[in-house]
Tab-separated table of C-alpha atoms in Angstrom:
chain	number	residue	atom	x	y	z
M	1	UNK	CA	-4.665	20.134	-18.624
M	2	UNK	CA	-8.169	19.370	-17.413
M	3	UNK	CA	-8.462	18.752	-13.694
M	4	UNK	CA	-11.539	16.592	-14.071
M	5	UNK	CA	-11.253	12.830	-13.810
M	6	UNK	CA	-10.810	11.716	-17.451
M	7	UNK	CA	-13.804	9.899	-18.900
M	8	UNK	CA	-11.781	6.822	-19.810
M	9	UNK	CA	-10.606	6.286	-16.217
M	10	UNK	CA	-13.934	6.880	-14.449
M	11	UNK	CA	-15.319	3.326	-14.798
M	12	UNK	CA	-12.150	1.794	-13.332
M	13	UNK	CA	-12.027	4.425	-10.592
M	14	UNK	CA	-15.648	3.663	-9.709
M	15	UNK	CA	-14.932	-0.079	-9.590
M	16	UNK	CA	-12.014	0.495	-7.224
M	17	UNK	CA	-14.144	2.676	-4.982
M	18	UNK	CA	-16.951	0.110	-4.861
M	19	UNK	CA	-14.462	-2.627	-4.009
M	20	UNK	CA	-13.091	-0.565	-1.130
M	21	UNK	CA	-16.495	0.440	0.200
M	22	UNK	CA	-18.063	-3.018	-0.180
M	23	UNK	CA	-15.120	-5.275	0.721
M	24	UNK	CA	-12.582	-3.270	2.727
M	25	UNK	CA	-14.652	-0.885	4.864
M	26	UNK	CA	-16.617	-3.682	6.599
M	27	UNK	CA	-13.444	-5.438	7.840
M	28	UNK	CA	-11.246	-2.455	8.739
M	29	UNK	CA	-11.632	-2.949	12.490
M	30	UNK	CA	-10.641	-6.618	12.106
M	31	UNK	CA	-7.513	-5.613	10.196
M	32	UNK	CA	-6.269	-3.240	12.898
M	33	UNK	CA	-4.337	-6.010	14.679
M	34	UNK	CA	-1.901	-6.905	11.917
M	35	UNK	CA	-0.367	-9.721	14.015
M	36	UNK	CA	-3.669	-11.544	14.455
M	37	UNK	CA	-3.896	-14.640	12.254
M	38	UNK	CA	-7.483	-13.768	11.448
M	39	UNK	CA	-6.423	-10.346	10.134
M	40	UNK	CA	-3.783	-11.979	7.937
M	41	UNK	CA	-6.381	-14.362	6.510
M	42	UNK	CA	-8.798	-11.500	5.821
M	43	UNK	CA	-6.141	-9.505	3.982
M	44	UNK	CA	-5.148	-12.537	1.905
M	45	UNK	CA	-8.803	-12.991	0.984
M	46	UNK	CA	-9.089	-9.341	-0.065
M	47	UNK	CA	-5.952	-9.653	-2.183
M	48	UNK	CA	-7.373	-12.717	-3.892
M	49	UNK	CA	-10.693	-10.975	-4.534
M	50	UNK	CA	-8.920	-7.941	-5.998
M	51	UNK	CA	-7.071	-10.192	-8.427
M	52	UNK	CA	-10.296	-11.917	-9.403
M	53	UNK	CA	-11.937	-8.526	-9.961
M	54	UNK	CA	-9.095	-7.369	-12.223
M	55	UNK	CA	-8.076	-4.608	-9.808
M	56	UNK	CA	-4.680	-5.941	-8.724
M	57	UNK	CA	-1.381	-4.036	-9.272
M	58	UNK	CA	-2.996	-1.462	-11.524
M	59	UNK	CA	-0.056	0.946	-11.603
M	60	UNK	CA	2.739	-1.600	-11.998
M	61	UNK	CA	4.319	-1.763	-15.469
M	62	UNK	CA	3.091	-4.634	-17.614
M	63	UNK	CA	6.606	-5.941	-18.161
M	64	UNK	CA	6.891	-6.824	-14.473
M	65	UNK	CA	3.430	-8.317	-14.093
M	66	UNK	CA	1.212	-5.303	-13.456
M	67	UNK	CA	-1.613	-3.798	-15.479
M	68	UNK	CA	0.419	-0.888	-16.811
M	69	UNK	CA	-1.911	1.981	-15.941
M	70	UNK	CA	-0.241	5.234	-17.091
M	71	UNK	CA	1.047	7.501	-14.340
M	72	UNK	CA	-1.647	10.197	-14.494
M	73	UNK	CA	-4.454	7.653	-14.791
M	74	UNK	CA	-3.071	5.873	-11.753
M	75	UNK	CA	-2.920	9.178	-9.855
M	76	UNK	CA	-6.697	9.526	-10.222
M	77	UNK	CA	-7.260	5.930	-9.110
M	78	UNK	CA	-4.949	6.407	-6.148
M	79	UNK	CA	-7.263	9.107	-4.862
M	80	UNK	CA	-9.966	6.557	-4.116
M	81	UNK	CA	-7.445	3.922	-2.963
M	82	UNK	CA	-6.604	6.371	-0.187
M	83	UNK	CA	-10.075	6.175	1.317
M	84	UNK	CA	-8.851	3.202	3.394
M	85	UNK	CA	-5.293	2.668	4.583
M	86	UNK	CA	-5.757	-1.087	4.036
M	87	UNK	CA	-6.724	-0.715	0.394
M	88	UNK	CA	-3.112	-0.271	-0.706
M	89	UNK	CA	-2.246	-3.822	0.321
M	90	UNK	CA	-5.598	-5.279	-0.689
M	91	UNK	CA	-5.125	-3.914	-4.226
M	92	UNK	CA	-1.392	-4.607	-4.496
M	93	UNK	CA	-0.356	-0.955	-4.821
M	94	UNK	CA	1.885	-1.038	-1.725
M	95	UNK	CA	4.832	-2.519	-3.631
M	96	UNK	CA	4.837	-0.168	-6.644
M	97	UNK	CA	7.818	2.010	-5.712
M	98	UNK	CA	9.896	-0.937	-4.547
M	99	UNK	CA	9.140	-3.119	-7.554
M	100	UNK	CA	10.046	-0.342	-9.990
M	101	UNK	CA	13.250	0.330	-8.033
M	102	UNK	CA	14.188	-3.360	-8.200
M	103	UNK	CA	13.368	-3.541	-11.882
M	104	UNK	CA	15.509	-0.528	-12.738
M	105	UNK	CA	18.500	-1.046	-10.481
M	106	UNK	CA	18.744	-4.555	-9.014
M	107	UNK	CA	21.109	-7.221	-10.312
M	108	UNK	CA	19.507	-9.965	-12.438
M	109	UNK	CA	19.720	-12.332	-9.462
M	110	UNK	CA	17.579	-10.145	-7.209
M	111	UNK	CA	15.120	-9.251	-9.945
M	112	UNK	CA	14.631	-12.960	-10.593
M	113	UNK	CA	14.304	-13.756	-6.902
M	114	UNK	CA	11.979	-10.985	-5.740
M	115	UNK	CA	10.314	-9.090	-8.575
M	116	UNK	CA	7.559	-11.476	-9.692
M	117	UNK	CA	6.629	-12.539	-6.123
M	118	UNK	CA	6.659	-8.878	-5.058
M	119	UNK	CA	4.240	-7.760	-7.764
M	120	UNK	CA	2.062	-10.822	-7.077
M	121	UNK	CA	1.829	-9.938	-3.372
M	122	UNK	CA	3.516	-13.186	-2.328
M	123	UNK	CA	6.356	-11.363	-0.545
M	124	UNK	CA	6.569	-7.916	1.035
M	125	UNK	CA	9.333	-5.296	0.756
M	126	UNK	CA	10.708	-2.854	3.323
M	127	UNK	CA	12.875	0.251	3.054
M	128	UNK	CA	15.360	1.520	5.658
M	129	UNK	CA	16.673	5.057	5.795
M	130	UNK	CA	15.754	6.696	9.112
M	131	UNK	CA	18.011	6.197	12.155
M	132	UNK	CA	17.263	6.782	15.849
M	133	UNK	CA	20.462	8.628	16.756
M	134	UNK	CA	20.643	11.247	13.995
M	135	UNK	CA	18.287	13.860	12.590
M	136	UNK	CA	17.100	12.029	9.531
M	137	UNK	CA	15.701	15.257	8.090
M	138	UNK	CA	19.373	15.676	7.118
M	139	UNK	CA	20.085	12.217	5.652
M	140	UNK	CA	23.724	13.086	4.966
M	141	UNK	CA	24.229	12.428	8.685
M	142	UNK	CA	23.216	8.767	8.461
M	143	UNK	CA	25.694	6.554	10.297
M	144	UNK	CA	24.905	3.027	9.080
M	145	UNK	CA	27.830	2.005	6.902
M	146	UNK	CA	28.863	-0.790	4.558
M	147	UNK	CA	32.444	-1.738	3.694
M	148	UNK	CA	33.631	-4.175	1.070
M	149	UNK	CA	35.346	-7.295	2.347
M	150	UNK	CA	36.315	-9.232	-0.754
M	151	UNK	CA	33.077	-9.948	-2.595
M	152	UNK	CA	30.834	-9.072	0.365
M	153	UNK	CA	29.401	-5.911	1.836
M	154	UNK	CA	29.603	-5.853	5.633
M	155	UNK	CA	26.919	-3.611	7.134
M	156	UNK	CA	26.832	-2.191	10.657
M	157	UNK	CA	24.393	0.290	12.139
M	158	UNK	CA	20.846	0.734	13.305
M	159	UNK	CA	17.702	1.838	11.502
M	160	UNK	CA	14.186	2.437	12.714
M	161	UNK	CA	10.759	3.041	11.196
M	162	UNK	CA	11.549	0.274	8.739
M	163	UNK	CA	7.875	-0.302	8.072
M	164	UNK	CA	6.917	-3.911	7.485
M	165	UNK	CA	10.337	-5.362	8.306
M	166	UNK	CA	8.705	-7.981	10.515
M	167	UNK	CA	7.050	-9.596	7.509
M	168	UNK	CA	9.288	-8.463	4.645
M	169	UNK	CA	11.416	-10.784	2.532
M	170	UNK	CA	14.090	-8.108	2.195
M	171	UNK	CA	15.002	-4.576	3.208
M	172	UNK	CA	16.567	-2.009	0.901
M	173	UNK	CA	19.022	-0.183	3.178
M	174	UNK	CA	20.555	3.261	2.664
M	175	UNK	CA	24.171	3.079	3.874
M	176	UNK	CA	27.393	5.052	3.632
M	177	UNK	CA	29.754	3.231	1.293
M	178	UNK	CA	32.238	5.977	0.363
M	179	UNK	CA	35.154	7.642	2.218
M	180	UNK	CA	34.666	10.588	4.572
M	181	UNK	CA	35.991	13.128	2.047
M	182	UNK	CA	33.367	12.188	-0.555
M	183	UNK	CA	30.724	14.878	-1.229
M	184	UNK	CA	27.814	13.976	1.080
M	185	UNK	CA	25.215	13.317	-1.602
M	186	UNK	CA	27.569	10.954	-3.430
M	187	UNK	CA	28.647	9.000	-0.344
M	188	UNK	CA	25.629	6.730	0.109
M	189	UNK	CA	24.354	3.637	-1.655
M	190	UNK	CA	21.411	1.281	-1.411
M	191	UNK	CA	21.920	-2.395	-0.672
M	192	UNK	CA	19.367	-5.218	-0.731
M	193	UNK	CA	19.444	-7.239	2.509
M	194	UNK	CA	17.311	-10.391	2.815
M	195	UNK	CA	15.704	-10.284	6.263
M	196	UNK	CA	16.912	-13.797	7.082
M	197	UNK	CA	20.567	-12.735	6.750
M	198	UNK	CA	22.610	-13.414	9.933
M	199	UNK	CA	23.116	-10.202	11.894
M	200	UNK	CA	19.830	-8.645	10.724
M	201	UNK	CA	18.013	-8.312	14.044
M	202	UNK	CA	14.632	-6.739	14.693
M	203	UNK	CA	15.001	-4.958	18.029
M	204	UNK	CA	11.360	-3.989	18.480
M	205	UNK	CA	8.211	-2.843	16.803
M	206	UNK	CA	7.510	0.758	17.717
M	207	UNK	CA	3.780	1.549	18.033
M	208	UNK	CA	3.082	5.084	16.849
M	209	UNK	CA	0.307	7.051	18.553
M	210	UNK	CA	-1.090	3.728	19.728
M	211	UNK	CA	-1.234	2.260	16.207
M	212	UNK	CA	0.611	-0.986	15.594
M	213	UNK	CA	1.802	-0.463	12.052
M	214	UNK	CA	4.877	-2.668	11.825
M	215	UNK	CA	7.337	0.210	12.256
M	216	UNK	CA	10.465	-1.708	13.258
M	217	UNK	CA	13.812	-0.799	14.767
M	218	UNK	CA	16.455	-3.024	13.196
M	219	UNK	CA	20.089	-3.610	14.193
M	220	UNK	CA	22.651	-4.504	11.516
M	221	UNK	CA	25.447	-6.391	13.218
M	222	UNK	CA	28.181	-7.467	10.779
M	223	UNK	CA	25.539	-8.262	8.171
M	224	UNK	CA	27.308	-9.822	5.169
M	225	UNK	CA	25.666	-9.746	1.753
M	226	UNK	CA	27.197	-10.312	-1.706
M	227	UNK	CA	28.647	-7.403	-3.668
M	228	UNK	CA	25.874	-7.888	-6.252
M	229	UNK	CA	23.275	-6.816	-3.678
M	230	UNK	CA	24.186	-3.203	-4.438
M	231	UNK	CA	21.187	-1.420	-5.970
M	232	UNK	CA	22.451	0.660	-8.865
M	233	UNK	CA	25.933	2.234	-8.952
M	234	UNK	CA	27.948	3.014	-5.827
M	235	UNK	CA	27.244	6.438	-4.391
M	236	UNK	CA	23.896	6.803	-6.186
M	237	UNK	CA	21.711	6.173	-3.136
M	238	UNK	CA	20.276	9.669	-2.959
M	239	UNK	CA	19.609	9.813	-6.686
M	240	UNK	CA	17.697	6.533	-6.550
M	241	UNK	CA	15.866	7.700	-3.423
M	242	UNK	CA	14.698	10.874	-5.140
M	243	UNK	CA	13.420	8.892	-8.112
M	244	UNK	CA	11.500	6.772	-5.624
M	245	UNK	CA	10.213	9.620	-3.452
M	246	UNK	CA	9.026	12.088	-6.120
M	247	UNK	CA	6.168	9.971	-7.510
M	248	UNK	CA	5.680	8.511	-4.027
M	249	UNK	CA	4.847	11.923	-2.598
M	250	UNK	CA	2.294	12.463	-5.368
M	251	UNK	CA	0.713	9.125	-4.451
M	252	UNK	CA	0.750	10.017	-0.745
M	253	UNK	CA	-1.025	13.292	-1.413
M	254	UNK	CA	-3.665	11.694	-3.617
M	255	UNK	CA	-4.341	9.068	-0.961
M	256	UNK	CA	-4.585	11.851	1.637
M	257	UNK	CA	-7.212	13.456	-0.568
M	258	UNK	CA	-9.141	10.183	-0.519
M	259	UNK	CA	-8.955	10.079	3.277
M	260	UNK	CA	-10.001	13.719	3.532
M	261	UNK	CA	-12.921	13.161	1.162
M	262	UNK	CA	-14.085	10.212	3.275
M	263	UNK	CA	-13.936	12.370	6.415
M	264	UNK	CA	-15.769	15.156	4.578
M	265	UNK	CA	-18.509	12.739	3.482
M	266	UNK	CA	-18.962	11.539	7.049
M	267	UNK	CA	-19.038	15.116	8.370
M	268	UNK	CA	-21.678	16.288	5.879
M	269	UNK	CA	-23.857	13.220	6.440
M	270	UNK	CA	-23.647	13.789	10.189
M	271	UNK	CA	-24.452	17.484	9.801
M	272	UNK	CA	-27.641	16.626	7.908
M	273	UNK	CA	-28.854	13.940	10.311
M	274	UNK	CA	-27.821	15.155	13.778
M	275	UNK	CA	-30.344	17.511	15.385
M	276	UNK	CA	-29.465	19.993	18.128
M	277	UNK	CA	-31.432	22.973	19.443
M	278	UNK	CA	-34.350	22.212	17.176
M	279	UNK	CA	-32.628	21.850	13.791
M	280	UNK	CA	-29.927	19.837	12.000
M	281	UNK	CA	-26.289	20.754	12.592
M	282	UNK	CA	-26.118	21.683	8.912
M	283	UNK	CA	-28.223	24.751	9.734
M	284	UNK	CA	-25.710	26.015	12.310
M	285	UNK	CA	-23.421	28.764	11.073
M	286	UNK	CA	-20.295	27.420	12.780
M	287	UNK	CA	-20.796	23.985	11.198
M	288	UNK	CA	-21.356	25.656	7.832
M	289	UNK	CA	-17.989	27.412	8.255
M	290	UNK	CA	-16.291	24.053	8.915
M	291	UNK	CA	-17.904	22.537	5.828
M	292	UNK	CA	-16.864	25.502	3.696
M	293	UNK	CA	-13.271	25.552	4.924
M	294	UNK	CA	-12.872	21.805	4.445
M	295	UNK	CA	-14.310	21.905	0.933
M	296	UNK	CA	-12.000	24.789	-0.011
M	297	UNK	CA	-8.888	23.103	1.411
M	298	UNK	CA	-9.597	19.762	-0.263
M	299	UNK	CA	-10.176	21.394	-3.634
M	300	UNK	CA	-7.107	23.649	-3.366
M	301	UNK	CA	-4.892	20.727	-2.403
M	302	UNK	CA	-6.352	18.562	-5.133
M	303	UNK	CA	-5.585	21.113	-7.836
M	304	UNK	CA	-2.065	21.634	-6.502
M	305	UNK	CA	-1.443	17.882	-6.472
M	306	UNK	CA	-2.773	17.291	-9.974
M	307	UNK	CA	-0.664	20.177	-11.268
M	308	UNK	CA	2.442	18.612	-9.703
M	309	UNK	CA	1.525	15.202	-11.145
M	310	UNK	CA	1.029	16.718	-14.613
M	311	UNK	CA	4.460	18.365	-14.482
M	312	UNK	CA	6.122	15.171	-13.283
M	313	UNK	CA	4.406	13.187	-16.022
M	314	UNK	CA	5.856	15.430	-18.742
M	315	UNK	CA	9.400	15.100	-17.366
M	316	UNK	CA	9.640	18.124	-15.083
M	317	UNK	CA	11.075	17.141	-11.662
M	318	UNK	CA	8.517	19.535	-10.113
M	319	UNK	CA	10.620	19.869	-6.978
M	320	UNK	CA	8.891	23.007	-5.707
M	321	UNK	CA	5.409	21.736	-6.550
M	322	UNK	CA	6.014	18.398	-4.820
M	323	UNK	CA	7.445	20.124	-1.741
M	324	UNK	CA	4.412	22.385	-1.570
M	325	UNK	CA	1.831	19.608	-1.830
M	326	UNK	CA	3.607	17.553	0.824
M	327	UNK	CA	3.159	20.372	3.366
M	328	UNK	CA	-0.266	21.571	2.197
M	329	UNK	CA	-1.588	18.015	1.883
M	330	UNK	CA	-0.608	16.949	5.389
M	331	UNK	CA	-2.221	20.058	6.886
M	332	UNK	CA	-5.364	19.637	4.779
M	333	UNK	CA	-5.756	16.012	5.868
M	334	UNK	CA	-5.435	16.869	9.556
M	335	UNK	CA	-7.924	19.714	9.292
M	336	UNK	CA	-10.522	17.669	7.406
M	337	UNK	CA	-10.488	14.828	9.929
M	338	UNK	CA	-10.316	17.186	12.909
M	339	UNK	CA	-13.418	19.087	11.786
M	340	UNK	CA	-15.287	15.865	11.079
M	341	UNK	CA	-14.569	14.684	14.615
M	342	UNK	CA	-15.801	18.017	15.952
M	343	UNK	CA	-19.108	17.649	14.107
M	344	UNK	CA	-19.510	14.088	15.389
M	345	UNK	CA	-18.732	15.172	18.941
M	346	UNK	CA	-18.032	12.402	21.448
M	347	UNK	CA	-18.830	9.673	18.910
M	348	UNK	CA	-15.970	10.895	16.709
M	349	UNK	CA	-13.516	9.989	19.459
M	350	UNK	CA	-14.653	6.375	19.569
M	351	UNK	CA	-14.116	3.391	17.314
M	352	UNK	CA	-17.760	3.667	16.219
M	353	UNK	CA	-16.407	5.698	13.280
M	354	UNK	CA	-13.088	5.392	11.433
M	355	UNK	CA	-12.249	8.993	12.299
M	356	UNK	CA	-10.297	8.430	15.511
M	357	UNK	CA	-7.788	6.111	13.814
M	358	UNK	CA	-7.650	8.312	10.718
M	359	UNK	CA	-6.851	11.285	12.962
M	360	UNK	CA	-3.922	9.543	14.632
M	361	UNK	CA	-2.544	8.272	11.328
M	362	UNK	CA	-2.862	11.723	9.745
M	363	UNK	CA	-0.300	13.120	12.187
M	364	UNK	CA	2.397	10.966	10.584
M	365	UNK	CA	2.078	12.968	7.373
M	366	UNK	CA	3.907	16.007	8.681
M	367	UNK	CA	6.998	13.909	9.421
M	368	UNK	CA	7.482	10.991	7.023
M	369	UNK	CA	8.969	11.556	3.558
M	370	UNK	CA	10.611	14.622	5.043
M	371	UNK	CA	9.241	16.889	7.781
M	372	UNK	CA	7.273	19.972	6.800
M	373	UNK	CA	10.079	22.284	7.885
M	374	UNK	CA	12.539	20.741	5.410
M	375	UNK	CA	10.104	21.062	2.513
M	376	UNK	CA	9.308	24.679	3.385
M	377	UNK	CA	12.999	25.554	3.493
M	378	UNK	CA	13.894	23.724	0.272
M	379	UNK	CA	11.020	25.279	-1.687
M	380	UNK	CA	11.868	28.756	-0.397
M	381	UNK	CA	15.515	28.252	-1.411
M	382	UNK	CA	14.508	27.131	-4.908
M	383	UNK	CA	12.326	30.194	-5.403
M	384	UNK	CA	14.677	32.806	-3.934
M	385	UNK	CA	17.592	31.348	-5.929
M	386	UNK	CA	15.663	32.029	-9.144
M	387	UNK	CA	15.007	35.613	-8.065
M	388	UNK	CA	18.698	36.033	-7.262
M	389	UNK	CA	19.464	34.913	-10.814
M	390	UNK	CA	17.039	37.518	-12.142
M	391	UNK	CA	14.538	34.989	-13.460
M	392	UNK	CA	11.736	35.351	-10.948
M	393	UNK	CA	9.153	32.660	-10.279
M	394	UNK	CA	5.809	32.747	-12.084
M	395	UNK	CA	3.753	29.647	-11.309
M	396	UNK	CA	1.581	30.306	-14.324
M	397	UNK	CA	4.585	29.975	-16.640
M	398	UNK	CA	6.203	26.928	-15.079
């Protein structure tokens, strides 16, 4: 494959970037307080403008109301979407994984109720897996459970980091539905829970590193939902989750590349314009080292991510490649923003640039969608297992 942006996708990619730079960048500071009515109005305006510009829901399949951009084309677009954390919502890409999951696995009732409004940005989804009392890096330990009582599932437990639960129409909840002697990865299911269901109680919003991002702790207290709220077959929760998370990690990494590129742009512009000791910072050897290392890490991560996306697109699960880019991408993003702040000096620590918020948000990457340590271990196991079988592991042949 060619790692260059394909010619046919460049005009659309450029339009998305211009929209983000012209419309989203100027209002980012006003969007930071997501509970402010003014911020809500601004985001609704951006969503409307994206629709008018023909940039809404680009990656959603056409049959559910999106524009049907093929996976690899959307990967390239997602790289520039990542330049602002608010662009995902402004462009309607935030609901892609959830809308596809609903379309594939939800009962006709829930597809009819949520799918079109979800793709249109009229309602918001949320997803609940992580729990406060267990190590969610091992999701087979999850304690939230659902039992059948006639034609209803009764759910009890507690989840946290259910992002967006405070404004979502529903939450897709990972719960144990099978007996204790069931193999762990066949013991869990996903159930759709409307957020206005009795017993669904938001305990608190948990600010993370000072950022109010709608990460909610939610108690499920005898929550009763119809049997038909089951998403897919019983016991298939982990299978559905993996189908959701594989492409999602590709999208995360491409958006991280967009963030890193934005930080790199700011760093290089600063290096050329800031003068110290009689010459621009760009002339200083230590700054040149930071520019070199950042450029090398961005490019290496980009090639790794596109390789993983190419494999996934042709039907390969790319488990090792996706695990690698998750770890490498999170580290690359942190390093790029950290060096940019260093070149900016004191100004980089203030809200005069987007770097201080980007830096705090970048730290999430080493934890969500699986902590780095889990991905390192799983990739190492995959590789050593192949050597044990006498097959070896040649990346050039995979």
